[in-house]
Short mmCIF file of C-alpha atoms and ligand atoms in Angstrom, two decimals:
data_model
loop_
_atom_site.label_atom_id
_atom_site.label_comp_id
_atom_site.label_asym_id
_atom_site.label_seq_id
_atom_site.Cartn_x
_atom_site.Cartn_y
_atom_site.Cartn_z
CA MET A 1 95.11 91.63 68.04
CA THR A 2 96.08 88.37 69.12
CA PHE A 3 96.41 85.01 67.38
CA ALA A 4 93.79 83.27 69.76
CA LYS A 5 91.55 85.92 68.88
CA LEU A 6 91.35 84.77 65.35
CA GLY A 7 89.94 81.53 66.26
CA LEU A 8 93.14 79.54 65.98
CA ILE A 9 93.25 76.07 68.37
CA GLU A 10 95.68 75.62 71.04
CA PRO A 11 98.35 73.31 69.20
CA LEU A 12 98.66 76.17 66.74
CA LEU A 13 98.99 78.96 69.24
CA ARG A 14 101.51 76.67 71.10
CA ALA A 15 103.62 76.44 67.96
CA LEU A 16 103.33 80.21 67.11
CA GLN A 17 104.53 81.16 70.69
CA HIS A 18 107.51 78.78 70.25
CA LEU A 19 108.35 80.70 67.23
CA ASP A 20 107.72 84.10 68.96
CA TYR A 21 104.99 85.31 66.67
CA ASN A 22 103.09 87.50 69.03
CA THR A 23 101.09 89.80 66.79
CA PRO A 24 99.17 88.63 63.55
CA THR A 25 100.71 90.73 60.67
CA PRO A 26 97.73 92.49 58.47
CA VAL A 27 97.84 89.88 56.19
CA GLN A 28 97.14 87.20 58.74
CA ALA A 29 94.58 89.24 60.58
CA GLN A 30 92.61 89.41 57.41
CA ALA A 31 93.23 85.78 56.06
CA ILE A 32 92.77 83.84 58.99
CA PRO A 33 89.24 84.02 59.98
CA ALA A 34 88.25 84.26 55.98
CA VAL A 35 89.98 80.92 55.62
CA LEU A 36 88.79 79.47 58.63
CA ALA A 37 85.22 80.22 57.63
CA GLY A 38 85.52 78.39 54.56
CA ARG A 39 86.06 81.47 52.02
CA ASP A 40 87.77 81.60 48.79
CA LEU A 41 90.51 84.21 48.99
CA MET A 42 92.18 86.57 46.76
CA ALA A 43 95.42 88.44 48.32
CA ALA A 44 97.72 90.97 47.13
CA ALA A 45 100.75 90.07 49.29
CA GLN A 46 104.27 89.18 48.65
CA THR A 47 106.80 87.65 50.64
CA GLY A 48 107.76 89.52 53.91
CA THR A 49 104.07 90.05 54.80
CA GLY A 50 103.78 86.93 56.47
CA LYS A 51 101.50 85.29 53.91
CA THR A 52 102.70 81.81 54.49
CA ALA A 53 101.45 81.66 58.09
CA GLY A 54 98.48 83.57 56.68
CA PHE A 55 97.07 80.56 54.61
CA ALA A 56 98.92 77.71 56.34
CA LEU A 57 97.52 78.38 59.92
CA PRO A 58 94.09 78.30 59.04
CA VAL A 59 94.44 75.72 56.36
CA LEU A 60 96.21 73.37 58.81
CA GLN A 61 93.34 73.72 61.39
CA ARG A 62 90.84 73.10 58.94
CA LEU A 63 92.68 69.72 57.97
CA ALA A 64 92.91 68.91 61.81
CA MET A 65 89.35 69.35 62.57
CA GLU A 66 87.48 68.45 59.11
CA GLY A 67 87.39 65.80 56.49
CA ALA A 68 88.45 61.88 56.16
CA LYS A 69 91.64 60.36 56.89
CA VAL A 70 94.18 60.59 53.82
CA ALA A 71 94.35 57.74 51.39
CA SER A 72 96.95 56.26 50.21
CA ASN A 73 98.64 58.25 47.18
CA SER A 74 96.25 61.02 48.14
CA ILE A 75 96.48 64.54 49.52
CA ARG A 76 94.13 66.88 51.09
CA ALA A 77 95.61 70.38 50.65
CA LEU A 78 97.83 71.28 47.90
CA VAL A 79 99.95 74.62 48.01
CA LEU A 80 101.41 75.33 44.56
CA VAL A 81 104.85 77.34 44.57
CA PRO A 82 106.93 78.73 41.48
CA THR A 83 110.38 77.44 42.71
CA ARG A 84 111.85 74.89 44.42
CA GLU A 85 113.67 77.17 47.02
CA LEU A 86 109.99 78.42 47.67
CA ALA A 87 108.79 74.90 48.11
CA GLU A 88 111.39 74.30 50.55
CA GLN A 89 110.89 77.27 52.59
CA VAL A 90 107.04 77.23 52.52
CA HIS A 91 106.89 73.50 53.67
CA ALA A 92 109.68 74.31 56.38
CA ASN A 93 107.33 77.00 57.77
CA ILE A 94 104.52 74.60 57.71
CA ARG A 95 106.31 72.22 59.32
CA GLU A 96 107.07 74.48 62.22
CA TYR A 97 103.10 75.55 62.42
CA ALA A 98 102.05 71.90 62.13
CA GLU A 99 104.40 70.66 65.21
CA HIS A 100 101.54 69.94 67.46
CA LEU A 101 99.05 68.92 65.14
CA PRO A 102 98.36 65.03 63.62
CA VAL A 103 98.65 66.44 59.89
CA SER A 104 101.20 65.21 57.63
CA THR A 105 103.15 67.75 55.34
CA TYR A 106 105.71 67.30 52.27
CA ALA A 107 107.38 69.24 49.58
CA VAL A 108 108.02 67.73 45.88
CA TYR A 109 109.69 69.68 43.35
CA GLY A 110 111.89 68.96 40.28
CA GLY A 111 115.54 68.84 39.92
CA VAL A 112 115.94 65.78 42.25
CA SER A 113 114.80 62.29 41.96
CA ILE A 114 111.23 61.42 41.60
CA ASN A 115 111.54 57.99 43.53
CA PRO A 116 111.77 59.03 47.03
CA GLN A 117 108.62 61.23 46.54
CA MET A 118 106.73 58.38 44.95
CA MET A 119 107.74 56.21 48.15
CA ARG A 120 106.15 58.92 50.45
CA LEU A 121 103.05 59.43 48.62
CA ARG A 122 102.23 56.36 48.86
CA ARG A 123 101.46 56.71 52.72
CA GLY A 124 99.24 59.80 51.54
CA VAL A 125 100.06 63.22 52.80
CA ASP A 126 97.51 65.81 54.34
CA LEU A 127 99.46 69.03 52.71
CA LEU A 128 101.48 68.72 50.02
CA VAL A 129 103.91 71.51 48.83
CA ALA A 130 104.58 71.45 45.17
CA THR A 131 106.13 72.92 41.89
CA PRO A 132 103.44 72.57 38.92
CA GLY A 133 105.72 70.59 36.75
CA ARG A 134 106.65 67.83 39.05
CA LEU A 135 103.14 67.70 40.62
CA LEU A 136 102.07 66.95 37.30
CA ASP A 137 104.71 64.13 36.60
CA LEU A 138 103.60 62.69 39.71
CA PHE A 139 99.98 62.90 38.93
CA ARG A 140 100.60 61.49 35.31
CA GLN A 141 102.43 58.47 36.95
CA ASN A 142 99.71 57.80 39.32
CA ALA A 143 101.50 58.41 42.19
CA LEU A 144 99.03 61.30 43.10
CA LYS A 145 95.41 61.32 43.00
CA PHE A 146 93.50 64.57 43.69
CA ASN A 147 89.81 63.59 44.67
CA GLN A 148 90.47 64.37 48.50
CA VAL A 149 91.78 67.80 47.93
CA GLN A 150 89.75 70.36 49.90
CA VAL A 151 92.05 73.11 49.64
CA LEU A 152 94.24 74.80 47.16
CA VAL A 153 96.73 77.39 47.69
CA LEU A 154 98.08 79.39 44.33
CA ASP A 155 101.36 81.02 46.34
CA GLU A 156 103.16 83.58 44.40
CA ALA A 157 100.67 83.11 41.45
CA ASP A 158 102.13 86.05 39.11
CA ARG A 159 105.54 84.19 39.58
CA MET A 160 104.09 81.12 38.26
CA LEU A 161 102.61 82.55 35.44
CA ASP A 162 105.77 84.67 34.54
CA LEU A 163 107.76 81.41 34.58
CA GLY A 164 105.33 79.82 32.04
CA PHE A 165 103.28 77.59 34.34
CA ALA A 166 100.11 78.79 33.00
CA GLU A 167 99.43 75.16 30.97
CA GLU A 168 100.29 73.18 34.14
CA LEU A 169 98.01 75.55 36.23
CA ARG A 170 95.00 74.63 33.64
CA ALA A 171 96.04 71.30 33.83
CA VAL A 172 96.01 70.93 37.51
CA TYR A 173 92.58 72.77 37.72
CA ALA A 174 91.22 70.30 35.13
CA ALA A 175 92.13 67.36 37.54
CA LEU A 176 91.15 68.81 40.94
CA PRO A 177 87.52 68.31 42.46
CA THR A 178 85.49 71.60 41.47
CA LYS A 179 84.22 71.68 45.08
CA ARG A 180 86.97 73.01 46.96
CA GLN A 181 88.32 76.01 48.73
CA THR A 182 91.11 78.12 46.65
CA LEU A 183 93.17 80.60 47.86
CA LEU A 184 95.15 82.85 45.57
CA PHE A 185 98.28 84.91 46.54
CA SER A 186 100.33 87.44 44.28
CA ALA A 187 102.13 90.36 44.48
CA THR A 188 100.87 91.99 41.27
CA PHE A 189 97.35 91.69 39.55
CA SER A 190 97.79 91.58 35.71
CA ASP A 191 94.89 90.82 33.39
CA GLU A 192 96.07 87.09 33.27
CA ILE A 193 96.19 87.00 36.99
CA ARG A 194 92.29 88.38 36.98
CA MET A 195 91.62 85.79 34.28
CA LEU A 196 93.30 82.89 36.49
CA ALA A 197 91.41 84.27 39.71
CA GLY A 198 88.29 84.16 37.52
CA LEU A 199 88.78 80.52 36.83
CA ALA A 200 89.72 79.55 40.08
CA LEU A 201 87.89 81.41 42.71
CA ASP A 202 84.60 81.53 43.79
CA ASN A 203 83.04 84.78 45.60
CA PRO A 204 86.39 85.29 47.24
CA VAL A 205 87.34 87.70 50.02
CA SER A 206 89.85 90.57 48.75
CA ILE A 207 92.82 91.37 50.70
CA GLU A 208 95.29 93.84 49.92
CA VAL A 209 98.14 94.56 52.14
CA SER A 210 100.85 97.13 51.20
CA PRO A 211 103.77 95.77 51.29
CA ARG A 212 105.33 99.13 52.76
CA ASN A 213 104.04 98.15 56.12
CA VAL A 214 105.94 95.22 56.48
CA THR A 215 108.78 95.03 54.47
CA ALA A 216 110.53 98.10 52.84
CA SER A 217 109.54 100.99 54.93
CA THR A 218 112.99 100.40 56.59
CA VAL A 219 114.75 100.05 53.46
CA LYS A 220 117.13 103.16 52.38
CA GLN A 221 117.45 102.72 48.33
CA TRP A 222 120.36 104.26 46.44
CA LEU A 223 121.46 104.28 42.81
CA VAL A 224 124.80 104.30 41.67
CA PRO A 225 125.54 105.02 38.15
CA VAL A 226 128.50 103.28 36.58
CA ASP A 227 129.46 102.18 32.86
CA LYS A 228 128.33 98.23 32.43
CA LYS A 229 131.82 97.21 31.80
CA ARG A 230 133.01 98.53 35.26
CA LYS A 231 130.25 97.12 37.17
CA ALA A 232 132.03 94.42 38.79
CA ASP A 233 135.05 96.55 39.50
CA LEU A 234 132.69 98.94 41.26
CA PHE A 235 131.09 96.35 43.36
CA CYS A 236 134.53 94.95 44.47
CA HIS A 237 135.61 98.30 45.24
CA LEU A 238 132.20 99.20 47.58
CA LEU A 239 132.45 95.91 49.00
CA ARG A 240 135.83 96.65 50.39
CA LYS A 241 135.09 100.34 50.95
CA GLN A 242 131.92 100.03 52.56
CA ARG A 243 133.20 96.95 54.71
CA TRP A 244 129.79 95.08 53.77
CA LYS A 245 129.63 92.10 56.21
CA GLN A 246 126.81 90.04 54.20
CA VAL A 247 125.38 91.17 50.72
CA LEU A 248 122.50 89.54 48.60
CA VAL A 249 123.62 90.15 45.05
CA PHE A 250 121.14 90.25 42.15
CA ALA A 251 122.56 89.49 38.53
CA LYS A 252 120.15 89.41 35.30
CA THR A 253 121.93 86.34 33.82
CA ARG A 254 123.33 83.05 34.85
CA ASN A 255 126.62 84.24 33.34
CA GLY A 256 126.73 87.30 35.19
CA VAL A 257 126.11 85.40 38.34
CA ASP A 258 129.38 83.16 37.52
CA GLN A 259 131.20 85.88 36.51
CA LEU A 260 131.10 87.68 39.89
CA VAL A 261 131.35 84.82 41.98
CA GLU A 262 134.56 83.91 40.22
CA ARG A 263 135.68 87.50 40.32
CA LEU A 264 135.22 87.81 44.13
CA ARG A 265 136.98 84.37 44.76
CA GLU A 266 139.80 85.56 43.12
CA GLU A 267 139.82 88.62 45.49
CA GLY A 268 139.86 86.13 48.37
CA VAL A 269 136.24 86.94 49.07
CA ASN A 270 134.06 83.91 50.30
CA ALA A 271 131.10 83.97 47.58
CA ASP A 272 129.08 81.47 45.96
CA GLY A 273 126.01 82.07 43.36
CA ILE A 274 122.91 80.32 42.55
CA HIS A 275 121.06 80.02 39.62
CA GLY A 276 118.97 77.56 37.38
CA ASP A 277 121.81 75.90 36.14
CA ARG A 278 123.07 74.71 39.10
CA PRO A 279 121.86 71.38 40.62
CA GLN A 280 119.46 71.64 43.40
CA ALA A 281 121.78 70.06 45.86
CA THR A 282 124.52 72.90 45.24
CA ARG A 283 121.77 75.73 45.39
CA GLN A 284 120.32 74.62 48.48
CA ARG A 285 123.99 74.59 50.20
CA ALA A 286 124.83 77.85 48.71
CA LEU A 287 121.60 79.09 50.71
CA ASP A 288 122.27 77.33 53.85
CA THR A 289 125.82 78.42 54.25
CA PHE A 290 124.81 82.16 53.19
CA LYS A 291 121.87 82.02 55.79
CA ALA A 292 124.62 80.52 58.23
CA ARG A 293 126.92 83.65 57.45
CA GLU A 294 129.75 81.45 56.51
CA VAL A 295 129.40 82.74 52.78
CA GLN A 296 129.88 86.65 52.82
CA VAL A 297 128.21 87.52 49.22
CA LEU A 298 125.39 85.26 47.53
CA VAL A 299 124.99 86.27 43.80
CA ALA A 300 121.83 85.19 42.48
CA THR A 301 119.15 85.49 39.33
CA ASP A 302 115.69 86.27 40.39
CA VAL A 303 114.31 82.86 40.00
CA ALA A 304 116.71 81.24 42.12
CA ALA A 305 116.48 83.84 44.77
CA ARG A 306 112.56 83.40 44.92
CA GLY A 307 111.65 82.01 48.60
CA LEU A 308 114.71 83.02 50.18
CA ASP A 309 114.32 84.17 53.78
CA ILE A 310 117.11 85.41 55.73
CA ASP A 311 116.67 87.17 59.09
CA ASP A 312 118.27 90.42 59.36
CA LEU A 313 119.78 90.52 55.75
CA PRO A 314 121.56 94.38 55.94
CA LEU A 315 122.01 94.73 52.15
CA VAL A 316 120.64 94.02 48.80
CA VAL A 317 122.75 94.92 45.66
CA ASN A 318 121.34 94.96 42.37
CA LEU A 319 124.50 94.35 39.93
CA ASP A 320 121.84 94.56 37.44
CA LEU A 321 118.21 96.09 37.38
CA PRO A 322 115.56 93.53 36.83
CA ILE A 323 113.91 93.29 33.43
CA VAL A 324 110.25 93.27 35.22
CA ALA A 325 109.88 96.30 37.25
CA GLU A 326 107.99 94.12 40.11
CA ASP A 327 110.97 92.15 40.84
CA TYR A 328 112.79 95.19 42.28
CA VAL A 329 110.30 95.16 44.87
CA HIS A 330 110.84 91.46 45.31
CA ARG A 331 114.47 91.87 45.38
CA ILE A 332 114.54 94.53 47.99
CA GLY A 333 111.85 92.77 49.95
CA ARG A 334 114.71 90.39 51.20
CA THR A 335 116.09 93.29 53.27
CA GLY A 336 114.56 95.43 56.26
CA ARG A 337 112.27 92.63 57.50
CA ALA A 338 110.45 92.38 60.52
CA GLY A 339 111.27 96.27 61.19
CA ASN A 340 114.98 96.08 60.78
CA LYS A 341 116.90 98.41 58.80
CA GLY A 342 118.10 97.48 55.43
CA GLU A 343 119.69 99.08 52.46
CA ALA A 344 119.30 98.20 48.86
CA ILE A 345 121.52 99.80 46.30
CA SER A 346 121.46 99.34 42.48
CA LEU A 347 124.45 99.87 40.07
CA ILE A 348 122.88 101.00 37.19
CA CYS A 349 124.12 101.94 33.80
CA ALA A 350 122.84 103.96 30.65
CA ASP A 351 121.32 100.93 29.16
CA GLU A 352 119.18 100.19 31.93
CA VAL A 353 117.44 103.66 32.13
CA GLN A 354 114.27 102.19 30.68
CA GLN A 355 113.96 99.61 33.23
CA LEU A 356 114.93 102.43 35.92
CA SER A 357 111.90 104.62 34.66
CA ALA A 358 109.49 101.61 35.02
CA ILE A 359 110.62 100.79 38.61
CA GLU A 360 110.28 104.42 39.66
CA THR A 361 106.84 104.64 38.35
CA LEU A 362 105.81 101.25 40.20
CA ILE A 363 107.36 102.59 43.45
CA ARG A 364 106.12 106.04 42.81
CA GLN A 365 109.37 107.68 43.76
CA THR A 366 112.65 108.89 42.35
CA LEU A 367 115.72 107.03 43.82
CA PRO A 368 118.46 108.85 45.18
CA ARG A 369 121.58 108.76 43.01
CA HIS A 370 125.28 108.70 44.47
CA GLU A 371 128.08 108.88 42.32
CA GLU A 372 131.20 107.03 43.30
CA PRO A 373 134.37 109.55 42.31
CA ASP A 374 136.41 107.02 40.38
CA TYR A 375 133.63 105.33 38.55
CA ILE A 376 131.82 108.20 37.40
CA PRO A 377 130.29 106.60 34.06
CA GLU A 378 131.64 107.74 30.30
CA HIS A 379 127.88 107.16 29.52
CA ARG A 380 125.67 109.00 31.52
CA VAL A 381 122.56 107.47 32.85
CA PRO A 382 119.86 109.88 31.85
CA LEU A 383 117.79 111.43 34.85
CA THR A 384 114.32 109.84 35.39
CA ASP A 385 111.47 110.79 37.55
CA ALA A 386 108.75 108.92 39.19
CA ASN A 387 106.22 109.62 36.42
CA GLY A 388 107.88 107.16 34.14
CA GLN A 389 109.78 110.05 32.25
CA VAL A 390 113.29 110.17 31.26
CA VAL A 391 113.70 113.75 31.81
CA LYS A 392 116.98 114.63 30.19
CA LYS A 393 118.65 113.25 27.02
CA PRO A 394 121.70 111.63 27.47
CA LYS A 395 124.37 114.11 27.55
CA LYS A 396 127.77 113.46 25.50
CA PRO A 397 130.37 111.19 27.18
CA LYS A 398 132.40 113.47 29.44
CA LYS A 399 135.84 112.50 30.88
CA PRO A 400 135.39 111.95 34.72
CA LYS A 401 136.76 114.45 36.82
CA GLU A 402 140.25 114.00 38.20
CA SER A 403 139.10 113.63 42.03
CA GLY A 404 136.71 114.37 44.77
CA GLY A 405 133.22 114.16 42.73
CA LYS A 406 130.82 116.17 45.00
CA ARG A 407 128.75 112.93 46.17
CA GLY A 408 131.41 110.77 46.65
CA LEU A 409 130.42 107.42 48.78
CA GLY A 410 132.36 108.36 51.68
CA ARG A 411 129.42 110.77 52.41
CA TRP A 412 127.03 107.84 52.71
CA MET A 413 127.89 107.06 56.26
CA ASP A 414 127.66 110.87 57.04
CA SER A 415 124.30 111.32 59.06
CA ALA A 416 124.27 115.03 57.70
CA GLU A 417 123.75 113.78 54.11
CA PRO A 418 120.78 115.17 52.71
CA THR A 419 118.81 111.82 52.11
CA LEU A 420 115.19 111.42 51.12
CA SER A 421 114.52 110.09 54.75
CA GLU A 422 113.30 106.41 54.92
CA PRO A 423 112.55 106.22 51.05
CA GLN A 424 109.68 103.87 50.98
CA VAL A 425 108.44 101.19 48.56
CA LYS A 426 105.04 102.05 47.66
CA ALA A 427 104.16 99.68 45.02
CA VAL A 428 101.32 99.91 43.01
CA ARG A 429 98.78 96.98 43.76
CA LYS A 430 95.47 96.89 42.04
CA VAL A 431 93.23 94.44 43.42
CA PRO A 432 90.20 93.55 41.04
CA SER A 433 86.69 93.54 42.27
CA PHE A 434 84.48 90.78 41.67
CA ASN A 435 81.19 92.47 41.29
CA GLY A 436 79.96 89.69 38.90
CA GLY A 437 79.10 87.36 42.10
CA PRO A 438 80.26 83.63 42.27
CA LYS A 439 81.68 82.37 39.06
CA LYS A 440 81.53 79.21 37.80
CA ARG A 441 84.48 76.90 37.79
CA LYS A 442 85.40 74.72 34.87
CA PRO A 443 85.27 71.02 36.07
P1 AMP B 1 106.48 85.35 54.52
O1 AMP B 1 105.86 86.60 54.06
O2 AMP B 1 105.37 84.49 54.72
O3 AMP B 1 107.54 84.84 53.67
O4 AMP B 1 106.92 85.49 56.09
C1 AMP B 1 107.99 86.39 56.17
C2 AMP B 1 108.95 86.33 57.77
O5 AMP B 1 108.09 86.92 58.82
C3 AMP B 1 109.06 84.80 58.00
O6 AMP B 1 110.43 84.50 58.51
C4 AMP B 1 108.21 84.28 58.91
O7 AMP B 1 108.60 83.48 59.66
C5 AMP B 1 107.92 85.86 59.89
N1 AMP B 1 106.57 85.86 60.51
C6 AMP B 1 105.24 85.69 59.76
N2 AMP B 1 104.40 86.18 60.51
C7 AMP B 1 105.00 86.45 61.60
C8 AMP B 1 104.27 87.07 62.86
N3 AMP B 1 102.95 87.28 63.31
N4 AMP B 1 105.29 87.65 63.94
C9 AMP B 1 106.71 87.62 63.89
N5 AMP B 1 107.42 86.93 62.54
C10 AMP B 1 106.31 86.45 61.38
#
């Protein structure tokens, strides 16, 4: 399969050649012809599957070949994303794809001054990437009109709902022309997402790509049980012992991010953190320096790390397990990309056993555990299995043995380790069927 066979025009093919995209990913192979044919789309695909190009390439082609010139303060295609970082990321990709096309693109998001955005929109923009809140601000201040919108893309729709954007999405729908093409991308399909799809989509083509094909099949996943209060110590110990070169660390709270960054810096490690309390410019700088490998450890909350796309990231560490099981899949999707090998290590404490159980159920596997000799927890982490069961009651706290736990981390590097070879994320993906035929959109 080639991009040319999917019906893409020469200026796009040239851009793809320059980017070294030789073969379409599964989501691209399915989405591109459907979008070019004008169909609505409902796609179960997450970051790392190539979904951005899957919608951006055919949308750009349609914008280049169809429709009137964009008017002042107007847009012709709208890509809604949950976070600022994702807006930047998606727009950066789209700009590269559009390099040889007469199609203008721009991104707007909150946390930065609105005035330059208003100024830029005066000239009109063919394709706008936006976060929902800032988009509505601009709309309500008459800096944006929606009457020329031909295409709406909802990217990471599940995440937008998780972040509480349901109201904003409803308001955007109400303001958009009813005659339009709508493409919805989501990693998971909850009842809420199905409802959103029912409202927004008209007889959509359903696409499902399993993330294991493209992201996590090369990710080795491990757990290290540890007491909660010793997680930061264990992380610092492993960083030194395993000589980790570049690590993305996920922490549950903003406080957790700040504390680990501070601790690492005290130990002379070049570390930085991103979370929602930090100004956008600082977050972007932290991302950029991490991508440039000037920063060794980047600590992030889930929200701040959305949209992070780093080539060849070798390791993701979960300092805390995520509250929402699907976020585990998102997190480890940051490593093992494009066929590279990756590792995802979670430091788990007894309090997190329910979250662990939910994750193992979602990915349908029991994650292997490795105890680190000097960090064996006093509060044992109950065993779990992939059926959502906690299979053993917590044992009474035991004093750690003096030395040489029999599964020390030293053996991680040992090729004779009886590992679960190539553990794979098998996230459960349920794509609803649309038997009811075309649904009426609300005006
Ligand atoms: P996405 O899932 O859209 O976040 O894309 C994940 C990564 O895959 C990005 O770095 C893209 O540049 C890259 N990518 C997307 N499609 C292809 C392709 N067909 N060939 C090679 N790399 C790709």
